[in-house]
Amino acid sequence: MAKKQKPNKGNTNTRVSNGPKYDPNRKKGVPQNKVNGGVFVYTGSITVSELSKQLGLNPSDIIKYLFLNKKMMVTINSQLDDEVIGELCLNYGYDFKKEKAIEEENFEELEIIDDEKDLVERPPVVVVMGHVDHGKTTLIDTIRSSNIAGGEAGAITQAIGAYQKEILGKKITFLDTPGHEAFTQMRARGAKMTDIAIIVVAADDGVMPQTKEAIDHAKAAGVNIIVAINKIDKPAANIEKVTQELIENGLIPEEYGGEHIFRQVSAKKNIGVQELLETILVVAELSELKANPNRYALGTVVEASLDKNEGAKATILVQNGTLNTGDSVVIGNAYCKVRKMVNEYKKVLKTAGPSTPVVVTGLDEVPQAGDNFMAYADEKVAKEIAYKRKLNAKNKEMKTTSAMSLDDLYGQIKEGEVTNVNIILKADVQGSVEACKGSLEKLSNDEVKINIIRATAGAITLSDVLLASASNAIIYGFNVRPDAAVRAKAAEEKVDIRLHNIIYALIEELEEAMKGMLKPIEKEVVIGQAEVRQIFKASKIGTIAGSYVLEGELKRDCKIRLLRDGIVVYTGKLGSLRRFKDDVAKVATGYECAFTIENFNDIKEGDIAEAYEIQQVARG
Ligand code: GDP
């Protein structure tokens, strides 16, 4: 059975065991048309002759069928369109599916299909995550230094962003970036390098905001999670309490019938670290991580830089195949003929197999972390591909790119670019979280899966925006609002935040976006925010809010939304707006003012009044 591995497709860049060989079939337009399990998979218009060959028919059968049934006169060289191809397939007992043709230079979109018999075990790739000060760096250092003592004593190490550790005769590859930066950095190019995330939690501190973030990131990335409860040497360590908190955050230890392995360690005193490493091997073995060492290498850039002496260089992680000195490689958009590659001990390697990180130098430009690379046998082909990629990158730069947005969701679904819609859901109370979540999940269909990666009660925070950016998610807010800083970050990261206060409207909006039916809309534009600093009660007027405009402006008669701790407590209209004793038309940032809200008096100190207008916006 063939085993699929992303990225890449086509069994055409294969190094066979009787020596390196370049497959001349490797040409533009892969994947080629093929019949696969009764389904004819094709990429565009094809001739009668080609179709008859693929379906095992005589061309005259097709010519006759089309003449008798569709009054079409065709020859064996006539091009057939989608409708006719579909009808012919069904008539001859095949299902059919059109796939996007992939240009050779877009190698990250290709899908490598290796034969099961060519696959061998490869080391796991591990990242260490957790809250600040919980001991990530100490753990990484402890693991790394015991490595040096083990085999490479006296060797000068260099930080290359990744390293390998050998234990019980097996290797483990660690990505060196502590924290979820690893995922955030990689997201732009959709890189997936990690197999296992170790989530470090200090036993004397427990689950903290970044622990939760780490859990969300690891879950969204779909990697195996191992929990390392650290600092167990400290008198204040409370393992039971930490375990309980982790359970509340969805990590259930095996002993409790869950699927997550918990290990207790002291990174500082080197207690339990060996067991942790052995656990990694066990998880890796269960995951059956495999690759085919007998093909040209492909993988991902871990980090890259411009060195004063060595020029453009990159640490790359080989994910499949074997990289050899002498290979021609396209790394991101850069071309490189591998003259020399070294590991983190500056040891020169002649070959680098699956899961091996190596530094290569002599690139013609600096790629970015998360870029894919692919090795080629033919120098000319590699150079041409790098050249085309540079051109494509320039063209792309011209158009601004953005993360997932509801407005272009349908287009992306239609193009087959989107099959998973990631959603972060924030609502005022747990009850609404559950209600929205249930309804949203029901929108999943055969083509598109709704994937709720975070659903919690509370305001929309910076951490939500970062997770959305890292996982290309849309944020839905129900009766909650982002503050100015969060909105600014979302704009910078091009994260789409959708705010609603009627569940039905929220669901309908997403449903319509999925069907490409979003109507031209009235868009809400926030024009300013003011903080309530003092409350006055006047018997005739009601509650007057002495306030300070933090951002934008407040305008007479504008719509207003009152927020308390990021949660909407009232939506209505501004009553009066005054500076000193005078009614004014507007008050700008940095000025004090007093306002009332029409028909509403329950204003409190510390509340935020958000002023907004409804504008008509044509959908782009
Ligand atoms: P990071 O921010 O998660 O990388 O945390 P660090 O590795 O920098 O550790 C933060 C502090 O905790 C440092 O002072 C470490 O020495 C200390 N630390 C880390 N692991 C342990 C441990 O197992 N036991 C004790 N007692 N202290 C530790």
XYZ file of C-alpha atoms and ligand atoms in Angstrom:
648
model
C 0.000 0.000 0.000
C 1.231 3.471 -0.777
C 1.690 5.844 2.127
C 0.958 9.516 1.603
C 3.281 12.164 2.923
C 2.853 15.873 2.623
C 4.271 17.914 1.035
C 4.892 16.522 -2.418
C 3.415 14.288 -4.992
C 4.539 12.050 -7.748
C 6.873 9.177 -7.273
C 9.119 10.784 -9.780
C 12.022 12.282 -7.936
C 13.226 8.984 -6.636
C 16.759 7.890 -6.015
C 16.848 4.177 -6.702
C 19.174 1.840 -4.929
C 21.263 1.008 -7.979
C 22.585 4.541 -8.151
C 21.273 8.056 -8.541
C 18.874 8.423 -11.383
C 16.842 11.319 -12.599
C 13.397 10.404 -13.769
C 12.751 12.101 -17.093
C 9.001 11.819 -16.501
C 9.309 14.592 -14.032
C 7.790 17.347 -16.052
C 5.293 20.100 -15.750
C 1.708 19.398 -14.917
C 2.161 16.648 -12.333
C -0.042 15.014 -11.163
C -0.822 13.457 -14.502
C -4.232 12.113 -15.399
C -4.778 8.686 -13.944
C -7.434 6.179 -12.961
C -7.279 5.569 -9.239
C -9.668 3.106 -7.579
C -12.380 3.545 -10.207
C -11.998 7.334 -10.198
C -10.574 9.153 -13.213
C -8.466 11.968 -11.820
C -7.568 14.650 -14.343
C -6.246 18.170 -14.389
C -7.906 19.808 -17.388
C -9.051 19.459 -20.965
C -7.746 16.272 -22.635
C -7.987 14.677 -26.062
C -10.184 11.766 -27.127
C -7.057 9.725 -27.685
C -5.686 10.387 -24.181
C -9.002 9.708 -22.491
C -9.564 6.454 -24.337
C -6.075 5.306 -23.320
C -6.699 6.187 -19.681
C -10.078 4.499 -19.534
C -8.885 1.487 -21.520
C -11.292 2.102 -24.396
C -11.035 2.219 -28.118
C -11.102 5.852 -29.353
C -13.814 4.876 -31.823
C -16.094 3.982 -28.864
C -15.869 7.540 -27.624
C -16.278 9.060 -31.088
C -19.351 6.925 -31.680
C -20.858 7.624 -28.277
C -20.488 11.366 -28.670
C -21.955 11.324 -32.152
C -24.981 9.223 -31.217
C -25.741 10.790 -27.873
C -24.561 14.346 -28.126
C -24.494 14.974 -31.848
C -20.835 15.869 -31.508
C -18.403 15.233 -34.331
C -14.964 14.649 -32.855
C -11.671 13.178 -33.989
C -9.101 11.452 -31.846
C -7.262 14.748 -31.433
C -10.294 16.778 -30.333
C -10.047 18.338 -26.891
C -12.852 17.385 -24.512
C -14.195 19.746 -21.895
C -15.132 18.974 -18.284
C -18.779 18.285 -18.985
C -18.045 15.758 -21.715
C -15.235 14.119 -19.733
C -17.636 13.707 -16.791
C -20.376 12.217 -18.921
C -18.014 9.782 -20.638
C -16.575 8.644 -17.329
C -19.989 7.955 -15.869
C -21.085 6.186 -19.046
C -18.112 3.835 -18.854
C -18.474 3.166 -15.152
C -15.929 5.564 -13.683
C -16.291 8.312 -11.183
C -14.321 11.454 -11.989
C -12.475 14.188 -10.156
C -10.730 17.286 -11.433
C -7.549 18.292 -9.634
C -5.612 21.479 -9.885
C -2.546 21.049 -12.082
C 0.549 21.742 -10.058
C 3.458 23.498 -11.678
C 6.761 21.876 -10.952
C 8.162 24.961 -9.275
C 5.420 24.863 -6.628
C 6.978 21.793 -5.104
C 5.459 22.320 -1.674
C 2.066 21.554 -3.144
C 3.169 18.240 -4.530
C 2.455 15.158 -2.559
C 5.116 12.484 -2.318
C 3.755 9.012 -2.478
C 6.287 6.484 -1.280
C 5.852 2.807 -1.565
C 5.417 1.261 1.888
C 8.329 -1.082 1.199
C 10.719 1.859 0.724
C 9.886 3.408 4.066
C 12.128 3.060 7.084
C 11.878 4.405 10.621
C 13.056 7.981 11.100
C 13.876 9.922 14.285
C 11.067 11.998 15.818
C 11.251 15.795 15.618
C 10.515 17.358 18.998
C 9.823 20.881 20.218
C 9.781 22.078 23.845
C 7.020 24.501 24.832
C 5.586 26.077 27.964
C 5.180 29.167 30.114
C 8.108 31.528 30.658
C 10.418 30.477 33.511
C 8.959 26.999 33.729
C 12.321 25.556 32.655
C 12.277 25.069 28.855
C 15.797 26.387 28.332
C 17.135 24.442 31.297
C 15.551 21.255 29.951
C 16.932 21.834 26.471
C 20.381 22.550 27.953
C 20.305 19.484 30.192
C 19.398 17.294 27.253
C 21.987 18.906 25.032
C 24.868 18.827 27.506
C 24.312 15.201 28.397
C 24.561 14.629 24.682
C 27.960 16.236 24.515
C 29.164 14.170 27.470
C 27.794 11.103 25.738
C 29.447 11.174 22.390
C 30.911 14.447 21.289
C 32.909 15.466 24.356
C 35.029 18.515 23.720
C 33.266 19.287 20.480
C 32.443 22.923 19.932
C 28.740 23.257 19.389
C 27.093 25.997 17.446
C 23.474 26.959 17.824
C 21.937 26.012 14.506
C 18.287 25.933 15.603
C 18.108 22.171 15.857
C 20.169 19.300 17.148
C 20.121 15.568 17.520
C 20.433 13.512 20.650
C 21.219 9.841 20.637
C 19.643 7.640 23.270
C 19.514 3.854 23.500
C 21.039 3.792 20.041
C 18.235 5.885 18.559
C 18.215 9.504 17.524
C 15.829 12.272 18.533
C 15.845 15.607 16.701
C 15.111 18.674 18.809
C 14.063 21.995 17.383
C 15.828 24.548 19.489
C 13.296 27.372 19.599
C 11.691 27.251 23.000
C 8.052 28.210 23.140
C 5.359 28.408 20.563
C 7.420 30.786 18.392
C 8.411 27.629 16.558
C 4.839 27.178 15.408
C 4.159 30.863 14.854
C 7.259 31.256 12.705
C 6.455 28.246 10.634
C 2.830 28.956 10.008
C 3.205 31.409 7.148
C 4.376 28.727 4.788
C 2.270 26.011 6.385
C 5.392 24.119 7.402
C 4.904 21.081 9.513
C 8.085 19.736 11.019
C 7.194 18.700 14.534
C 6.028 15.253 15.545
C 6.023 15.666 19.310
C 5.599 18.692 21.586
C 6.902 18.538 25.143
C 4.847 20.864 27.281
C 6.855 21.943 30.310
C 4.873 22.984 33.390
C 6.551 24.014 36.632
C 5.197 21.994 39.533
C 5.429 24.999 41.845
C 3.536 27.326 39.504
C 0.993 25.265 37.600
C -0.827 25.939 34.355
C -0.232 29.535 33.242
C -1.439 31.525 30.200
C 1.445 30.440 27.967
C 0.948 26.839 29.053
C -2.595 27.086 27.738
C -1.333 28.686 24.560
C 1.224 25.956 24.107
C -1.508 23.339 24.515
C -3.710 25.104 21.949
C -0.847 25.412 19.471
C 0.205 21.795 19.850
C -3.369 20.598 19.485
C -4.021 22.831 16.470
C -0.866 21.476 14.849
C -2.046 17.941 15.543
C 1.203 16.785 17.135
C 1.692 14.269 19.942
C 1.904 15.903 23.343
C 4.089 14.771 26.241
C 3.731 16.688 29.502
C 6.889 17.303 31.536
C 6.010 18.416 35.043
C 9.229 20.223 35.957
C 10.908 21.484 39.128
C 9.774 18.505 41.180
C 12.864 19.053 43.348
C 11.343 22.236 44.749
C 9.653 22.031 48.173
C 6.696 24.004 46.807
C 6.106 21.453 44.044
C 2.503 20.278 43.993
C 2.228 17.605 41.356
C -1.378 16.728 42.109
C -2.538 20.293 41.731
C -0.683 20.724 38.424
C -2.084 17.443 37.141
C -5.588 18.577 38.012
C -5.070 21.876 36.195
C -3.754 20.095 33.127
C -6.788 17.829 33.116
C -9.004 20.916 33.232
C -7.161 22.085 30.138
C -7.807 18.920 28.216
C -4.608 16.973 28.840
C -5.652 13.737 30.490
C -2.896 11.472 31.831
C -2.862 7.823 30.848
C -3.457 6.774 34.456
C -6.813 8.558 34.243
C -7.739 6.853 31.011
C -6.502 9.705 28.837
C -4.062 9.639 25.980
C -1.338 11.926 27.240
C 1.843 10.816 28.876
C 2.924 12.810 31.927
C 6.515 12.681 33.203
C 7.931 14.272 36.313
C 11.335 15.890 35.920
C 13.799 18.277 37.390
C 15.543 19.852 34.462
C 17.996 21.545 36.789
C 18.951 18.480 38.808
C 18.705 16.132 35.835
C 16.044 13.962 37.453
C 13.690 12.057 35.171
C 15.176 13.546 32.003
C 16.465 10.199 30.780
C 12.971 8.707 31.317
C 11.472 11.640 29.436
C 13.780 10.938 26.503
C 12.861 7.266 26.579
C 9.199 8.252 26.574
C 9.806 10.285 23.419
C 11.161 7.152 21.775
C 8.083 5.182 22.826
C 5.688 7.819 21.472
C 7.740 8.005 18.278
C 7.590 4.270 17.851
C 3.825 4.208 18.330
C 3.481 6.964 15.739
C 5.393 4.854 13.220
C 7.329 7.798 11.869
C 8.780 6.760 8.556
C 10.514 8.161 5.524
C 12.157 6.923 2.358
C 15.915 7.534 2.521
C 16.304 6.522 -1.125
C 14.942 9.597 -2.788
C 16.185 13.082 -3.365
C 15.863 15.100 -0.191
C 13.044 17.419 0.683
C 12.271 19.232 3.882
C 12.006 22.561 5.631
C 14.203 25.501 6.618
C 14.655 25.753 10.395
C 16.529 29.045 10.322
C 18.526 31.084 7.854
C 20.877 34.026 7.966
C 23.429 36.075 6.111
C 26.895 35.372 7.490
C 29.708 37.897 7.074
C 32.163 35.253 5.963
C 30.026 32.448 4.636
C 27.272 34.397 2.907
C 23.681 33.150 2.845
C 23.275 29.990 4.850
C 20.450 27.914 6.246
C 19.780 25.146 8.725
C 17.511 22.742 6.947
C 15.726 19.703 8.276
C 15.614 16.772 5.886
C 12.111 15.338 6.231
C 12.236 12.721 3.516
C 14.989 11.379 1.314
C 18.711 11.878 1.692
C 20.682 15.014 0.997
C 24.151 14.456 -0.452
C 27.041 16.769 -1.062
C 26.937 17.652 -4.713
C 23.128 17.773 -4.854
C 21.467 20.803 -6.380
C 18.853 22.172 -4.034
C 16.133 24.772 -4.230
C 15.656 26.198 -0.733
C 12.703 28.551 -0.564
C 13.470 30.625 -3.635
C 17.224 30.197 -3.321
C 19.426 27.937 -5.376
C 22.333 26.100 -3.837
C 24.751 23.452 -4.947
C 25.646 21.634 -1.742
C 29.430 21.787 -1.550
C 29.641 21.312 2.181
C 27.155 20.545 4.907
C 27.809 20.434 8.637
C 25.954 19.472 11.793
C 25.823 21.401 15.056
C 29.339 20.206 15.971
C 30.632 21.648 12.703
C 31.275 18.091 11.640
C 31.224 17.772 7.862
C 28.591 15.333 6.659
C 28.555 13.679 3.254
C 24.946 12.589 3.554
C 21.983 13.609 5.705
C 19.028 11.270 5.986
C 15.458 11.813 7.215
C 15.038 14.006 10.341
C 18.647 15.229 10.165
C 19.235 18.965 10.569
C 22.225 20.336 8.640
C 23.693 23.704 7.813
C 24.258 24.418 4.142
C 26.096 27.432 2.812
C 26.518 29.052 -0.582
C 22.869 29.948 -1.200
C 22.201 32.712 -3.687
C 19.738 34.400 -1.316
C 18.565 34.007 2.280
C 15.412 31.893 2.574
C 12.943 32.125 5.457
C 12.275 29.778 8.340
C 9.454 27.491 7.296
C 10.334 27.504 3.582
C 10.411 24.134 1.898
C 13.406 22.796 0.050
C 13.843 20.117 -2.555
C 16.943 18.524 -4.033
C 17.306 17.724 -7.703
C 19.709 15.575 -9.654
C 19.846 18.020 -12.493
C 21.542 21.304 -11.749
C 19.886 23.054 -14.670
C 16.393 22.006 -13.562
C 17.049 23.200 -10.017
C 18.379 26.551 -11.228
C 15.378 27.065 -13.474
C 12.947 26.206 -10.684
C 14.680 28.604 -8.281
C 14.531 31.307 -10.936
C 10.795 30.785 -11.503
C 10.139 30.827 -7.780
C 11.992 34.122 -7.438
C 9.816 35.577 -10.184
C 6.627 34.225 -8.615
C 7.636 35.636 -5.239
C 8.146 39.069 -6.762
C 4.742 38.931 -8.407
C 3.123 37.830 -5.190
C 4.733 40.658 -3.271
C 2.882 43.055 -5.508
C -0.416 41.742 -4.243
C -0.780 41.981 -0.508
C -1.478 38.677 1.072
C -3.774 38.199 3.982
C -4.725 35.437 6.343
C -8.039 33.657 6.139
C -10.915 36.045 5.737
C -14.573 35.319 5.446
C -14.882 37.460 2.337
C -12.664 35.226 0.245
C -13.494 31.945 1.950
C -15.720 30.749 -0.842
C -13.104 31.490 -3.494
C -10.547 29.522 -1.536
C -12.912 26.595 -1.016
C -13.711 26.542 -4.724
C -10.049 26.561 -5.646
C -9.573 23.615 -3.345
C -7.180 25.695 -1.239
C -9.294 25.404 1.873
C -10.729 22.215 3.273
C -10.501 23.131 6.937
C -11.896 26.341 8.378
C -10.197 27.001 11.708
C -12.232 29.035 14.156
C -11.487 30.640 17.499
C -14.689 31.308 19.383
C -14.997 33.751 22.259
C -18.268 34.497 24.004
C -19.524 36.288 27.092
C -20.592 33.217 29.031
C -19.894 29.490 28.843
C -23.496 28.812 27.820
C -23.131 30.882 24.646
C -19.759 29.263 23.952
C -21.411 25.852 23.932
C -24.385 27.016 21.881
C -22.264 28.723 19.199
C -19.773 25.883 19.113
C -22.448 23.246 18.570
C -24.123 25.197 15.782
C -20.852 26.068 14.065
C -19.638 22.492 14.075
C -22.827 21.410 12.374
C -21.839 23.477 9.334
C -19.097 20.961 8.456
C -19.812 19.227 5.182
C -18.063 16.829 2.809
C -15.849 19.523 1.372
C -15.158 21.754 4.315
C -14.548 20.871 7.913
C -15.211 23.448 10.613
C -12.457 23.082 13.126
C -12.928 24.945 16.403
C -9.448 25.269 17.824
C -10.310 27.376 20.846
C -13.685 28.078 22.431
C -13.718 29.918 25.716
C -15.711 32.507 27.622
C -14.075 35.923 27.907
C -12.811 38.872 25.927
C -10.899 38.529 22.664
C -7.229 38.769 23.605
C -3.840 39.166 21.940
C -3.242 35.493 22.485
C -6.381 34.714 20.439
C -5.077 36.863 17.602
C -1.665 35.186 17.693
C -3.203 31.735 17.670
C -5.490 32.781 14.810
C -2.511 34.078 12.906
C -0.502 30.928 13.587
C -3.282 28.608 12.522
C -4.945 30.742 9.871
C -8.147 30.946 11.866
C -11.097 33.317 11.867
C -12.050 34.738 15.258
C -15.722 34.823 16.162
C -16.799 37.013 19.061
C -20.229 36.620 20.564
C -21.167 39.507 22.859
C -17.481 40.250 23.405
C -15.201 42.871 21.903
C -11.502 43.205 21.249
C -9.840 46.243 22.788
C -7.813 48.715 20.752
C -4.501 46.854 21.119
C -6.092 43.578 20.066
C -7.736 45.204 17.057
C -4.445 46.770 16.017
C -2.656 43.412 16.248
C -5.428 41.717 14.277
C -5.103 44.341 11.562
C -1.335 43.885 11.490
C -1.607 40.098 11.326
C -4.551 40.372 8.921
C -6.722 38.255 11.182
C -10.440 38.470 10.466
C -12.487 39.132 13.616
C -16.251 38.729 13.294
C -18.459 40.096 16.030
C -22.057 39.175 16.643
C -24.718 39.333 19.291
C -27.270 37.023 17.723
C -26.228 33.370 17.404
C -28.389 32.900 14.354
C -26.667 35.771 12.548
C -23.235 34.388 13.386
C -24.077 30.955 12.018
C -25.816 32.337 8.958
C -22.860 34.521 8.096
C -20.428 31.617 8.067
C -22.868 29.422 6.213
C -23.295 32.031 3.513
C -19.565 32.601 3.276
C -19.106 28.882 2.690
C -21.634 28.981 -0.085
C -20.185 32.160 -1.567
C -23.391 34.006 -0.854
C -22.291 36.811 1.425
C -24.392 39.822 0.575
C -22.847 43.230 0.147
C -22.838 44.296 3.713
C -23.121 47.109 6.085
C -19.871 47.117 7.887
C -19.453 48.336 11.378
C -16.551 50.722 11.850
C -15.328 51.525 15.319
C -14.608 55.252 15.496
C -13.318 55.578 19.024
C -13.034 54.361 22.571
C -13.349 56.259 25.833
C -12.674 55.131 29.360
C -15.175 56.017 32.071
C -13.257 57.601 34.939
C -15.945 59.138 37.131
C -19.682 58.740 37.548
C -22.133 61.548 38.353
C -25.787 61.013 39.019
C -28.215 63.754 38.043
C -31.823 63.226 38.925
C -33.209 64.489 35.618
C -30.523 63.343 33.239
C -29.521 60.005 34.749
C -25.969 58.688 34.905
C -23.296 60.965 33.463
C -19.979 59.351 32.643
C -16.926 61.571 33.064
C -14.580 60.000 30.541
C -11.299 60.196 28.689
C -11.068 59.435 24.974
C -8.399 56.787 24.533
C -8.550 56.409 20.802
C -10.368 57.895 17.816
C -13.273 60.109 18.763
C -16.761 60.147 20.221
C -19.389 61.808 18.030
C -22.791 63.206 18.888
C -25.559 60.676 18.152
C -23.112 57.865 17.380
C -23.882 54.309 18.307
C -22.288 53.152 21.499
C -21.383 49.878 23.070
C -20.485 49.678 26.738
C -17.823 47.153 27.672
C -16.943 45.858 31.094
C -13.807 43.661 31.149
C -14.136 43.203 27.402
C -17.716 42.007 27.630
C -20.591 43.945 26.095
C -22.998 45.055 28.813
C -25.118 47.396 26.709
C -25.543 48.490 23.121
C -27.359 51.688 22.284
C -26.980 55.319 21.311
C -25.045 58.184 22.822
C -27.409 60.543 24.669
C -25.550 63.772 25.244
C -21.904 64.627 24.712
C -20.313 67.526 26.576
C -17.011 69.151 27.256
C -17.231 71.237 30.407
C -20.693 72.767 30.210
C -20.998 72.804 26.421
C -22.666 70.342 24.116
C -20.124 69.376 21.462
C -20.267 67.569 18.099
C -17.226 65.428 18.813
C -14.386 64.824 21.244
C -11.004 63.623 20.052
C -8.286 61.356 21.494
C -6.651 62.649 24.644
C -9.561 64.883 25.719
C -11.918 64.537 28.610
C -15.669 64.650 28.167
C -18.929 63.687 29.765
C -21.586 61.601 28.101
C -24.821 59.820 28.767
C -26.244 56.778 27.069
C -29.835 56.922 25.878
C -32.137 54.885 28.122
C -29.284 53.383 30.113
C -27.894 54.311 33.495
C -25.875 51.363 34.739
C -22.516 52.849 33.779
C -19.566 52.117 36.074
C -16.082 53.519 36.522
C -13.593 51.594 34.378
C -16.162 50.793 31.684
C -15.089 51.348 28.111
C -17.479 53.117 25.761
C -16.882 52.053 22.199
C -18.309 54.417 19.585
C -19.133 53.009 16.166
C -20.855 53.802 12.903
C -22.438 51.600 10.300
C -20.917 52.124 6.882
C -21.935 50.606 3.579
C -19.045 48.618 2.180
C -19.004 46.900 -1.180
C -17.686 43.376 -0.879
C -14.307 42.986 -2.547
P 12.246 29.131 30.451
O 11.873 30.575 30.502
O 11.026 28.254 30.419
O 13.245 28.770 29.410
O 12.872 28.790 31.887
P 14.397 28.621 32.319
O 14.941 27.331 31.818
O 15.132 29.860 31.995
O 14.216 28.441 33.887
C 13.721 29.474 34.726
C 14.303 29.332 36.115
O 13.877 28.121 36.711
C 15.820 29.297 36.122
O 16.281 30.030 37.217
C 16.145 27.827 36.272
O 17.377 27.600 36.919
C 14.986 27.353 37.122
N 14.694 25.927 36.898
C 14.480 25.321 35.719
N 14.247 24.011 35.916
C 14.307 23.804 37.254
C 14.149 22.645 38.090
O 13.911 21.535 37.648
N 14.272 22.840 39.427
C 14.539 24.044 39.975
N 14.639 24.125 41.285
N 14.701 25.137 39.231
C 14.593 25.023 37.891
